[in-house]
Amino acid sequence: MAELTTIGEILSGQGAAVWGVCPFPPREALIPCRGLERLPKESKRVVIAAFPYRTPEQTGRNISRYAVVPDYHRVLREKLSAAGEKLSACFGGTFVPFVDSSPIPEVACAVQAGLGVKGKNGLLITKDYGSYVFLGELVTDRELPCTPPSQGGCLECGRCLAACPGQAISAGGKIDEGHCLSFITQKKGELFPWEEELIRQGGLLWGCDRCQEVCPHNLRAGYTSIPEFTKDLIPRVEREDIRPLCKERAFGFRGPKVLERNWEILFGGEKKDGG
Ligand code: B12
Ligand code: SF4
Ligand code: SF4
């Protein structure tokens, strides 16, 4: 279909590895957030795309993989805004960009649009880049043709369940947010001792990648070639870098105190022991 060819050209021109179109989800499936106000009045379709972010292994990394690259919210928003302008010029109507802080359940829509399958770890797994992709979308009031949904699921090997430090993944593939280490590293305020212990076990100041690192679908996941994600990589955050970096990197949205607390949990003891 001519419309899909045009959409593909525009999105791949912005670095999307895979993309698709699905119906706008039922209202009850939308995630409550401020983004609801930005949705087009007559939302009909979600044009969704996956952007690879895997980079070669870096020594001394103390933050999760997605946080090593420049803030993906900013990078994808720029790319999707540019794509939205072109799509609007081609098809008329509005194309509103969203990334992460979005009312759209992104993994479910990506599966619905045929970008890949949903793993037991809750994440979208693509053929060439595994789960190391960011998702972003344009919500439109145009009734564009849809792409076929993906069939099947992941290999169901259970490695993510076994490796999860917080035992946050259920056999049915639901994530218990409160026990997910990624969530705990971004929680504000004082933590329970068991939460602090999980941070020590994870060894990262921000995020958690265990359920992705053990996944067989990620063994041969390709590296990103998106120019914005191949430069200005910061794999290690030192104590004195936390405040300046919080102004520009993806881990800054909870404020510097959360990272400073995590730093104390992970490395504070070392300093005291060393005098
Ligand atoms: C909240 C959130 C978290 C929370 C909770 C995670 C969770 N799985 O519950 C925390 C902080 C723990 C987290 C952690 C991480 N996250 Co997160 N997170 C999100 C966020 C903002 C919302 C997820 C959510 O609550 N979805 C709602 C749930 C309930 O969706 P659901 O189970 O699919 O159910 C819905 C569907 O069934 C739908 N539905 C029902 N009927 C129908 C019908 C139709 C037609 C359709 C289309 C849908 C539909 O309705 C249901 C309710 O909404 C998304 C971005 C987004 N807007 O989606 C990123 C997102 C899922 N996270 C992402 C990432 C990268 C991570 C981490 C890897 C980061 C890290 N390294 O630390 C970890 C991984 C943890 C894990 N295994 O999930 C990426 C995942 C990319 C991918 N490959 O899948 C996303 C997509 C952000 C992005 N834009 O790239 N995350
Ligand atoms: S991100 Fe870490 S804690 Fe969260 S589900 Fe995956 S392995 Fe478990
Ligand atoms: S580790 Fe195994 S069960 Fe978990 S998402 Fe990957 S293939 Fe599926």
mmCIF file of N, CA, C and O and ligand atoms in Angstrom, residues 22-26 28-31 53 64-66 72-73 76 99-110 112 118 121-125 130-137 169 174-177 180-186 206-209 211-212, ligand 1:
data_model
loop_
_atom_site.group_PDB
_atom_site.id
_atom_site.type_symbol
_atom_site.label_atom_id
_atom_site.label_comp_id
_atom_site.label_asym_id
_atom_site.label_seq_id
_atom_site.Cartn_x
_atom_site.Cartn_y
_atom_site.Cartn_z
ATOM 1 N N CYS A 22 -1.014 0.688 14.075
ATOM 2 C CA CYS A 22 -2.088 -0.101 14.696
ATOM 3 C C CYS A 22 -3.259 0.808 15.047
ATOM 4 O O CYS A 22 -3.105 2.035 15.102
ATOM 5 N N PRO A 23 -4.431 0.207 15.292
ATOM 6 C CA PRO A 23 -5.572 1.041 15.680
ATOM 7 C C PRO A 23 -5.279 1.742 17.000
ATOM 8 O O PRO A 23 -4.517 1.225 17.841
ATOM 9 N N PHE A 24 -5.864 2.908 17.203
ATOM 10 C CA PHE A 24 -5.753 3.594 18.493
ATOM 11 C C PHE A 24 -6.387 2.684 19.552
ATOM 12 O O PHE A 24 -7.476 2.156 19.333
ATOM 13 N N PRO A 25 -5.678 2.441 20.672
ATOM 14 C CA PRO A 25 -6.202 1.481 21.659
ATOM 15 C C PRO A 25 -7.520 1.946 22.283
ATOM 16 O O PRO A 25 -7.806 3.142 22.293
ATOM 17 N N PRO A 26 -8.299 0.997 22.822
ATOM 18 C CA PRO A 26 -9.518 1.390 23.520
ATOM 19 C C PRO A 26 -9.184 2.304 24.691
ATOM 20 O O PRO A 26 -8.116 2.149 25.308
ATOM 21 N N GLU A 28 -9.973 2.487 27.706
ATOM 22 C CA GLU A 28 -9.649 1.873 29.003
ATOM 23 C C GLU A 28 -8.222 1.307 29.037
ATOM 24 O O GLU A 28 -7.690 1.011 30.101
ATOM 25 N N ALA A 29 -7.602 1.156 27.864
ATOM 26 C CA ALA A 29 -6.234 0.638 27.822
ATOM 27 C C ALA A 29 -5.188 1.748 27.926
ATOM 28 O O ALA A 29 -4.001 1.482 28.089
ATOM 29 N N LEU A 30 -5.632 3.010 27.849
ATOM 30 C CA LEU A 30 -4.665 4.117 27.883
ATOM 31 C C LEU A 30 -4.074 4.265 29.283
ATOM 32 O O LEU A 30 -4.754 4.018 30.284
ATOM 33 N N ILE A 31 -2.806 4.680 29.342
ATOM 34 C CA ILE A 31 -2.131 4.865 30.632
ATOM 35 C C ILE A 31 -2.447 6.281 31.135
ATOM 36 O O ILE A 31 -2.206 7.248 30.404
ATOM 37 N N TYR A 53 19.364 0.878 20.568
ATOM 38 C CA TYR A 53 20.294 1.657 21.398
ATOM 39 C C TYR A 53 21.478 0.855 21.926
ATOM 40 O O TYR A 53 22.294 1.383 22.675
ATOM 41 N N SER A 64 22.540 1.586 33.845
ATOM 42 C CA SER A 64 22.020 0.586 32.909
ATOM 43 C C SER A 64 22.236 1.049 31.469
ATOM 44 O O SER A 64 22.488 2.226 31.196
ATOM 45 N N ARG A 65 22.142 0.091 30.569
ATOM 46 C CA ARG A 65 22.560 0.317 29.182
ATOM 47 C C ARG A 65 21.825 1.463 28.510
ATOM 48 O O ARG A 65 22.405 2.234 27.757
ATOM 49 N N TYR A 66 20.527 1.557 28.772
ATOM 50 C CA TYR A 66 19.762 2.590 28.058
ATOM 51 C C TYR A 66 20.148 3.998 28.499
ATOM 52 O O TYR A 66 19.920 4.973 27.770
ATOM 53 N N TYR A 72 17.159 9.527 25.511
ATOM 54 C CA TYR A 72 16.367 9.081 24.354
ATOM 55 C C TYR A 72 15.054 9.832 24.216
ATOM 56 O O TYR A 72 14.503 9.925 23.119
ATOM 57 N N HIS A 73 14.552 10.384 25.301
ATOM 58 C CA HIS A 73 13.281 11.129 25.202
ATOM 59 C C HIS A 73 13.464 12.310 24.254
ATOM 60 O O HIS A 73 12.666 12.558 23.369
ATOM 61 N N LEU A 76 14.405 10.982 20.505
ATOM 62 C CA LEU A 76 13.258 10.433 19.759
ATOM 63 C C LEU A 76 12.188 11.487 19.503
ATOM 64 O O LEU A 76 11.542 11.482 18.456
ATOM 65 N N VAL A 99 6.839 9.774 23.566
ATOM 66 C CA VAL A 99 7.940 8.860 23.893
ATOM 67 C C VAL A 99 7.859 8.539 25.377
ATOM 68 O O VAL A 99 7.972 9.449 26.208
ATOM 69 N N ASP A 100 7.653 7.307 25.730
ATOM 70 C CA ASP A 100 7.731 6.828 27.108
ATOM 71 C C ASP A 100 6.673 7.438 28.021
ATOM 72 O O ASP A 100 5.773 6.736 28.475
ATOM 73 N N SER A 101 6.775 8.741 28.334
ATOM 74 C CA SER A 101 5.746 9.358 29.173
ATOM 75 C C SER A 101 4.550 9.610 28.261
ATOM 76 O O SER A 101 4.285 10.725 27.826
ATOM 77 N N SER A 102 3.872 8.527 27.955
ATOM 78 C CA SER A 102 2.853 8.508 26.910
ATOM 79 C C SER A 102 1.636 7.755 27.412
ATOM 80 O O SER A 102 1.774 6.772 28.143
ATOM 81 N N PRO A 103 0.448 8.169 26.995
ATOM 82 C CA PRO A 103 -0.742 7.398 27.369
ATOM 83 C C PRO A 103 -0.847 6.081 26.598
ATOM 84 O O PRO A 103 -1.679 5.236 26.911
ATOM 85 N N ILE A 104 -0.006 5.926 25.591
ATOM 86 C CA ILE A 104 -0.054 4.728 24.758
ATOM 87 C C ILE A 104 0.722 3.593 25.438
ATOM 88 O O ILE A 104 1.899 3.760 25.782
ATOM 89 N N PRO A 105 0.088 2.418 25.648
ATOM 90 C CA PRO A 105 0.855 1.258 26.162
ATOM 91 C C PRO A 105 1.752 0.788 25.020
ATOM 92 O O PRO A 105 1.310 0.100 24.096
ATOM 93 N N GLU A 106 3.015 1.213 25.067
ATOM 94 C CA GLU A 106 3.869 1.132 23.872
ATOM 95 C C GLU A 106 4.193 -0.306 23.452
ATOM 96 O O GLU A 106 4.210 -0.611 22.263
ATOM 97 N N VAL A 107 4.460 -1.170 24.436
ATOM 98 C CA VAL A 107 4.816 -2.549 24.054
ATOM 99 C C VAL A 107 3.612 -3.227 23.385
ATOM 100 O O VAL A 107 3.741 -3.847 22.320
ATOM 101 N N ALA A 108 2.427 -3.080 23.993
ATOM 102 C CA ALA A 108 1.220 -3.708 23.430
ATOM 103 C C ALA A 108 0.958 -3.192 22.015
ATOM 104 O O ALA A 108 0.638 -3.968 21.110
ATOM 105 N N CYS A 109 1.119 -1.889 21.799
ATOM 106 C CA CYS A 109 0.869 -1.328 20.465
ATOM 107 C C CYS A 109 1.923 -1.791 19.471
ATOM 108 O O CYS A 109 1.613 -2.041 18.298
ATOM 109 N N ALA A 110 3.179 -1.900 19.947
ATOM 110 C CA ALA A 110 4.242 -2.350 19.037
ATOM 111 C C ALA A 110 3.969 -3.781 18.561
ATOM 112 O O ALA A 110 4.190 -4.110 17.391
ATOM 113 N N GLN A 112 0.972 -5.152 18.432
ATOM 114 C CA GLN A 112 -0.230 -5.018 17.595
ATOM 115 C C GLN A 112 0.127 -4.538 16.185
ATOM 116 O O GLN A 112 -0.499 -4.926 15.215
ATOM 117 N N LYS A 118 6.248 -9.913 22.430
ATOM 118 C CA LYS A 118 6.432 -9.495 23.818
ATOM 119 C C LYS A 118 7.100 -10.639 24.584
ATOM 120 O O LYS A 118 6.631 -11.782 24.535
ATOM 121 N N ASN A 121 9.641 -11.052 29.989
ATOM 122 C CA ASN A 121 10.145 -9.925 30.777
ATOM 123 C C ASN A 121 9.362 -8.645 30.500
ATOM 124 O O ASN A 121 9.740 -7.568 30.954
ATOM 125 N N GLY A 122 8.299 -8.753 29.729
ATOM 126 C CA GLY A 122 7.411 -7.606 29.491
ATOM 127 C C GLY A 122 7.857 -6.690 28.378
ATOM 128 O O GLY A 122 7.171 -5.721 28.055
ATOM 129 N N LEU A 123 9.019 -6.972 27.785
ATOM 130 C CA LEU A 123 9.592 -6.029 26.814
ATOM 131 C C LEU A 123 9.363 -6.478 25.375
ATOM 132 O O LEU A 123 9.201 -7.676 25.098
ATOM 133 N N LEU A 124 9.381 -5.516 24.468
ATOM 134 C CA LEU A 124 9.261 -5.828 23.050
ATOM 135 C C LEU A 124 10.592 -6.377 22.546
ATOM 136 O O LEU A 124 11.646 -5.767 22.766
ATOM 137 N N ILE A 125 10.530 -7.517 21.867
ATOM 138 C CA ILE A 125 11.730 -8.128 21.291
ATOM 139 C C ILE A 125 11.632 -8.050 19.767
ATOM 140 O O ILE A 125 10.687 -8.565 19.185
ATOM 141 N N GLY A 130 16.872 -7.368 19.169
ATOM 142 C CA GLY A 130 16.381 -7.914 20.429
ATOM 143 C C GLY A 130 15.495 -6.899 21.135
ATOM 144 O O GLY A 130 14.731 -6.160 20.501
ATOM 145 N N SER A 131 15.644 -6.849 22.474
ATOM 146 C CA SER A 131 14.817 -5.882 23.229
ATOM 147 C C SER A 131 15.537 -4.556 23.433
ATOM 148 O O SER A 131 14.996 -3.661 24.074
ATOM 149 N N TYR A 132 16.773 -4.438 22.904
ATOM 150 C CA TYR A 132 17.518 -3.183 23.092
ATOM 151 C C TYR A 132 17.043 -2.108 22.113
ATOM 152 O O TYR A 132 17.799 -1.628 21.257
ATOM 153 N N VAL A 133 15.764 -1.806 22.209
ATOM 154 C CA VAL A 133 15.185 -0.739 21.382
ATOM 155 C C VAL A 133 14.320 0.162 22.256
ATOM 156 O O VAL A 133 13.701 -0.287 23.214
ATOM 157 N N PHE A 134 14.319 1.449 21.903
ATOM 158 C CA PHE A 134 13.371 2.389 22.502
ATOM 159 C C PHE A 134 12.148 2.444 21.598
ATOM 160 O O PHE A 134 12.276 2.307 20.378
ATOM 161 N N LEU A 135 11.003 2.709 22.201
ATOM 162 C CA LEU A 135 9.775 2.846 21.418
ATOM 163 C C LEU A 135 9.289 4.292 21.448
ATOM 164 O O LEU A 135 9.424 4.971 22.472
ATOM 165 N N GLY A 136 8.745 4.738 20.352
ATOM 166 C CA GLY A 136 8.157 6.076 20.274
ATOM 167 C C GLY A 136 7.066 6.032 19.225
ATOM 168 O O GLY A 136 7.088 5.155 18.348
ATOM 169 N N GLU A 137 6.106 6.956 19.317
ATOM 170 C CA GLU A 137 4.973 6.863 18.400
ATOM 171 C C GLU A 137 4.405 8.229 18.032
ATOM 172 O O GLU A 137 4.653 9.225 18.704
ATOM 173 N N ILE A 169 9.163 -10.887 38.030
ATOM 174 C CA ILE A 169 8.473 -11.359 36.822
ATOM 175 C C ILE A 169 7.666 -12.606 37.169
ATOM 176 O O ILE A 169 8.217 -13.587 37.672
ATOM 177 N N LYS A 174 3.866 -11.024 33.930
ATOM 178 C CA LYS A 174 3.486 -9.709 34.492
ATOM 179 C C LYS A 174 4.643 -9.204 35.341
ATOM 180 O O LYS A 174 5.311 -9.974 36.022
ATOM 181 N N ILE A 175 4.854 -7.875 35.333
ATOM 182 C CA ILE A 175 5.935 -7.289 36.135
ATOM 183 C C ILE A 175 5.337 -6.684 37.404
ATOM 184 O O ILE A 175 4.407 -5.878 37.338
ATOM 185 N N ASP A 176 5.887 -7.103 38.543
ATOM 186 C CA ASP A 176 5.479 -6.518 39.822
ATOM 187 C C ASP A 176 6.386 -5.304 40.033
ATOM 188 O O ASP A 176 7.524 -5.416 40.477
ATOM 189 N N GLU A 177 5.842 -4.127 39.672
ATOM 190 C CA GLU A 177 6.654 -2.912 39.628
ATOM 191 C C GLU A 177 7.417 -2.665 40.931
ATOM 192 O O GLU A 177 8.607 -2.355 40.921
ATOM 193 N N CYS A 180 10.610 -4.507 41.113
ATOM 194 C CA CYS A 180 11.556 -4.382 39.992
ATOM 195 C C CYS A 180 12.673 -3.428 40.404
ATOM 196 O O CYS A 180 12.432 -2.295 40.824
ATOM 197 N N LEU A 181 13.915 -3.892 40.268
ATOM 198 C CA LEU A 181 15.067 -3.093 40.684
ATOM 199 C C LEU A 181 15.165 -1.788 39.897
ATOM 200 O O LEU A 181 15.594 -0.752 40.432
ATOM 201 N N SER A 182 14.740 -1.823 38.650
ATOM 202 C CA SER A 182 14.754 -0.595 37.853
ATOM 203 C C SER A 182 13.891 0.465 38.549
ATOM 204 O O SER A 182 14.291 1.630 38.682
ATOM 205 N N PHE A 183 12.728 0.051 39.007
ATOM 206 C CA PHE A 183 11.818 0.970 39.715
ATOM 207 C C PHE A 183 12.435 1.419 41.049
ATOM 208 O O PHE A 183 12.388 2.607 41.397
ATOM 209 N N ILE A 184 13.052 0.485 41.772
ATOM 210 C CA ILE A 184 13.609 0.818 43.088
ATOM 211 C C ILE A 184 14.736 1.852 42.960
ATOM 212 O O ILE A 184 14.833 2.774 43.767
ATOM 213 N N THR A 185 15.551 1.736 41.888
ATOM 214 C CA THR A 185 16.644 2.718 41.731
ATOM 215 C C THR A 185 16.107 4.123 41.458
ATOM 216 O O THR A 185 16.830 5.095 41.589
ATOM 217 N N GLN A 186 14.821 4.223 41.030
ATOM 218 C CA GLN A 186 14.285 5.574 40.772
ATOM 219 C C GLN A 186 13.291 6.024 41.831
ATOM 220 O O GLN A 186 12.710 7.100 41.727
ATOM 221 N N TRP A 206 21.609 3.248 38.499
ATOM 222 C CA TRP A 206 20.334 3.546 37.829
ATOM 223 C C TRP A 206 19.935 2.398 36.909
ATOM 224 O O TRP A 206 20.732 1.967 36.088
ATOM 225 N N GLY A 207 18.708 1.903 37.071
ATOM 226 C CA GLY A 207 18.160 0.909 36.150
ATOM 227 C C GLY A 207 18.625 -0.505 36.422
ATOM 228 O O GLY A 207 19.370 -0.771 37.381
ATOM 229 N N CYS A 208 18.169 -1.428 35.601
ATOM 230 C CA CYS A 208 18.530 -2.840 35.720
ATOM 231 C C CYS A 208 18.362 -3.470 34.346
ATOM 232 O O CYS A 208 17.389 -3.179 33.648
ATOM 233 N N ASP A 209 19.317 -4.318 33.960
ATOM 234 C CA ASP A 209 19.258 -4.935 32.636
ATOM 235 C C ASP A 209 19.251 -6.464 32.697
ATOM 236 O O ASP A 209 19.380 -7.128 31.670
ATOM 237 N N CYS A 211 17.097 -8.904 33.093
ATOM 238 C CA CYS A 211 16.154 -9.717 32.305
ATOM 239 C C CYS A 211 16.399 -9.583 30.807
ATOM 240 O O CYS A 211 15.850 -10.355 30.021
ATOM 241 N N GLN A 212 17.209 -8.633 30.404
ATOM 242 C CA GLN A 212 17.550 -8.506 28.991
ATOM 243 C C GLN A 212 18.883 -9.197 28.706
ATOM 244 O O GLN A 212 19.064 -9.809 27.659
HETATM 245 C C1 B12 B 1 5.920 2.254 33.832
HETATM 246 C C2 B12 B 1 7.099 1.766 33.010
HETATM 247 C C3 B12 B 1 8.104 1.072 33.691
HETATM 248 C C4 B12 B 1 7.949 0.637 35.155
HETATM 249 C C5 B12 B 1 7.034 -0.600 35.217
HETATM 250 C C6 B12 B 1 7.322 -1.629 34.120
HETATM 251 C C7 B12 B 1 6.193 -2.605 33.833
HETATM 252 N N1 B12 B 1 6.448 -3.475 32.878
HETATM 253 O O1 B12 B 1 5.139 -2.590 34.404
HETATM 254 C C8 B12 B 1 9.436 0.377 35.568
HETATM 255 C C9 B12 B 1 10.025 1.617 36.199
HETATM 256 C C10 B12 B 1 9.657 -0.811 36.492
HETATM 257 C C11 B12 B 1 10.081 0.155 34.176
HETATM 258 C C12 B12 B 1 11.279 -0.493 34.008
HETATM 259 C C13 B12 B 1 11.876 -0.695 32.778
HETATM 260 N N2 B12 B 1 11.520 -0.121 31.603
HETATM 261 CO CO1 B12 B 1 9.844 0.843 31.347
HETATM 262 N N3 B12 B 1 8.235 1.711 30.910
HETATM 263 C C14 B12 B 1 7.182 2.003 31.621
HETATM 264 C C15 B12 B 1 6.144 2.710 30.739
HETATM 265 C C16 B12 B 1 6.252 4.218 30.984
HETATM 266 C C17 B12 B 1 4.706 2.258 30.950
HETATM 267 C C18 B12 B 1 4.518 0.740 31.003
HETATM 268 C C19 B12 B 1 3.122 0.425 31.448
HETATM 269 O O2 B12 B 1 2.734 0.728 32.569
HETATM 270 N N4 B12 B 1 2.317 -0.144 30.565
HETATM 271 C C20 B12 B 1 0.944 -0.471 30.857
HETATM 272 C C21 B12 B 1 0.891 -1.974 31.054
HETATM 273 C C22 B12 B 1 -0.075 -2.343 32.087
HETATM 274 O O3 B12 B 1 0.778 -2.491 29.729
HETATM 275 P P1 B12 B 1 0.361 -3.972 29.317
HETATM 276 O O4 B12 B 1 0.757 -4.948 30.348
HETATM 277 O O5 B12 B 1 0.895 -4.154 27.921
HETATM 278 O O6 B12 B 1 -1.243 -3.881 29.273
HETATM 279 C C23 B12 B 1 -1.912 -3.012 28.397
HETATM 280 C C24 B12 B 1 -2.343 -3.625 27.095
HETATM 281 O O7 B12 B 1 -2.821 -4.924 27.308
HETATM 282 C C25 B12 B 1 -3.407 -2.644 26.671
HETATM 283 N N5 B12 B 1 -4.488 -3.170 25.842
HETATM 284 C C26 B12 B 1 -5.603 -3.792 26.227
HETATM 285 N N6 B12 B 1 -6.390 -4.017 25.192
HETATM 286 C C27 B12 B 1 -5.765 -3.538 24.089
HETATM 287 C C28 B12 B 1 -6.141 -3.522 22.764
HETATM 288 C C29 B12 B 1 -5.297 -2.927 21.818
HETATM 289 C C30 B12 B 1 -5.718 -2.872 20.401
HETATM 290 C C31 B12 B 1 -4.026 -2.404 22.238
HETATM 291 C C32 B12 B 1 -3.085 -1.807 21.233
HETATM 292 C C33 B12 B 1 -3.653 -2.427 23.590
HETATM 293 C C34 B12 B 1 -4.536 -3.002 24.499
HETATM 294 O O8 B12 B 1 -3.994 -2.161 27.876
HETATM 295 C C35 B12 B 1 -3.254 -2.601 28.990
HETATM 296 C C36 B12 B 1 -3.212 -1.478 30.013
HETATM 297 O O9 B12 B 1 -2.672 -0.276 29.472
HETATM 298 C C37 B12 B 1 6.630 2.290 29.295
HETATM 299 C C38 B12 B 1 6.324 3.303 28.203
HETATM 300 C C39 B12 B 1 4.880 3.203 27.757
HETATM 301 N N7 B12 B 1 4.228 4.329 27.638
HETATM 302 O O10 B12 B 1 4.359 2.127 27.509
HETATM 303 C C40 B12 B 1 8.164 2.100 29.518
HETATM 304 C C41 B12 B 1 8.896 1.014 28.711
HETATM 305 C C42 B12 B 1 8.050 -0.257 28.710
HETATM 306 N N8 B12 B 1 10.105 0.780 29.495
HETATM 307 C C43 B12 B 1 11.161 0.542 28.807
HETATM 308 C C44 B12 B 1 12.429 0.174 29.351
HETATM 309 C C45 B12 B 1 13.633 0.236 28.422
HETATM 310 C C46 B12 B 1 12.533 -0.246 30.689
HETATM 311 C C47 B12 B 1 13.757 -0.921 31.363
HETATM 312 C C48 B12 B 1 14.473 -1.943 30.474
HETATM 313 C C49 B12 B 1 14.747 0.191 31.822
HETATM 314 C C50 B12 B 1 15.981 -0.315 32.579
HETATM 315 N N9 B12 B 1 17.003 -0.806 31.904
HETATM 316 O O11 B12 B 1 16.025 -0.219 33.784
HETATM 317 C C51 B12 B 1 13.083 -1.582 32.600
HETATM 318 C C52 B12 B 1 12.628 -3.017 32.314
HETATM 319 C C53 B12 B 1 11.693 -3.590 33.332
HETATM 320 C C54 B12 B 1 10.751 -4.626 32.746
HETATM 321 N N10 B12 B 1 11.171 -5.875 32.659
HETATM 322 O O12 B12 B 1 9.643 -4.252 32.333
HETATM 323 C C55 B12 B 1 10.875 0.605 27.315
HETATM 324 C C56 B12 B 1 10.814 -0.813 26.759
HETATM 325 C C57 B12 B 1 11.339 -0.985 25.352
HETATM 326 C C58 B12 B 1 11.080 -2.417 24.883
HETATM 327 N N11 B12 B 1 12.010 -2.986 24.167
HETATM 328 O O13 B12 B 1 10.065 -2.980 25.172
HETATM 329 C C59 B12 B 1 9.493 1.380 27.292
HETATM 330 C C60 B12 B 1 8.544 0.990 26.159
HETATM 331 C C61 B12 B 1 9.869 2.891 27.184
HETATM 332 C C62 B12 B 1 10.285 3.303 25.770
HETATM 333 N N12 B12 B 1 9.610 4.290 25.212
HETATM 334 O O14 B12 B 1 11.173 2.773 25.153
HETATM 335 N N13 B12 B 1 9.305 0.674 33.182
#
